[in-house]
Amino acid sequence: MFSLRNLTRRASGMVKRSLPIKRKTCVATFMVINRRAHETTEKEKDELEDEEYDELSSRFLGIAPGGHGALVLQPYIKWGANKKRNTTPELQLEEAVTLLKTLQNWRVVDKMCVSLMNLKKKELLGKGNLESLKIKVRSNPEITAVFISTNLLQQVQIQELRHILGVPVYDRYSIVVQIFRAHAKSQEAKLQVAIAEIPYMWMKLNVVKETREEHVGTFESHRKLLQVRETKLKNALLKLKAQRHLLRSKRLQNKIPTIAVVGYTNAGKTSLIKALTGDSSLHPRNYLFATLDVTIHQGTLPSRLKVLFVDTIGFIQDVPATLIEPFVATLEDAMNADIILNVHDASHPDRQAQMDHMQATLKGLIKDQVVINVANKIDRISEDIPRLNMLGVSATKLIGIDGLRDELDKSILGATGRTIVRIRVQSGSRASAWLYKETTVTNVEADPENAQYLFMDVITTELQLKMFRVFLKKYE
């Protein structure tokens, strides 16, 4: 009754005409499981809430609810092997300023660049620069803190500088942790932020011990407090990893293609996902680290194939690996995706340094997936996009989005082992119903030689074809 006459005829391109797709159950199930992964029990919430720890962390991290008027200092290596050659001190300084402005109630009072031979001196700066900085700080009462834009200062450096300048001193680690704290909304994100600050807390506690700032009994109490909290958080992280493993297993079981959207912070990842999916529930925000959760969003490619877009935390230069490490549990979802969509801000003045950082970061994370590089925000630049050697789009103006969808369509078939196959089946048969349920139907045409039969173009895997053959043998 059923024919396999054209089973091996494979289309070379996308078929434009299509019928509505009925395969929604597995995608919906996956989305529900993803939402549940973000839900947290009351017990887990209690592990994150600890008044005694909050008091200690506020002191160690230098959290100031009322904010600070800060002087931003950008140190840079003037020459030698450690000199950065893909950026400038001025561009680095501007990123540091933007980073600081992300914190509520903080403002930039003054800023300066300082050249150094290295970052290892006890006072960090030479005598001349140190004296100049000291005069700037002490002569301006609006300066209540100094932000030194390097990934992690030695604790002895912070102590020395604070003593000389008379105001709190922050590095990028302490500032980014505070931004993470402010932007973490879900319990999952709060857990990862809580773990990210633990190494910094240990460093601060060791300084307290060495400088004997606390009574021995108080120090021991704080040590036990930190030790207990770290153990609880690590156990909670293991549970999170198990939940994420369940998500990945469910995705593999349902064979839903996934596209991970990664990029430098504020490159426009969420805006791009909104443009690709039409998801009106997404509300992109124009500031650094607006997204701290890995979230899943359903989309449909031109071929009518259902896919999942994975939104991820943004990356940034000059932060310790320990700050990002807790987020690896959720980043693994992205790194196991079928395709990596690497989004760059084409309009950013420090674009090259950001691109280099992303390339180096992804090299250590991805496996052998196809990486599609996208230059976002092209509506803000005048240069020729082909020079960027990537697809140019504007997520907010919807420029180039259709072209990107087409590129994703082509790439996802090869990445997931799918092909477009034309199959001849009887109209209204069990075979046609099976194809609608188990594959993605892109086009249906009546057989011109026999009106009782249809030609169905479907996107399918080799496994699905084998299952279809078994099905036909059963009902022939």
mmCIF file of C-alpha atoms in Angstrom, residues 45 100 129:
data_model
loop_
_atom_site.group_PDB
_atom_site.id
_atom_site.type_symbol
_atom_site.label_atom_id
_atom_site.label_comp_id
_atom_site.label_asym_id
_atom_site.label_seq_id
_atom_site.Cartn_x
_atom_site.Cartn_y
_atom_site.Cartn_z
ATOM 1 C CA LYS A 45 16.797 29.160 49.399
ATOM 2 C CA LEU A 100 31.487 50.872 37.212
ATOM 3 C CA ASN A 129 52.192 58.042 39.916
#
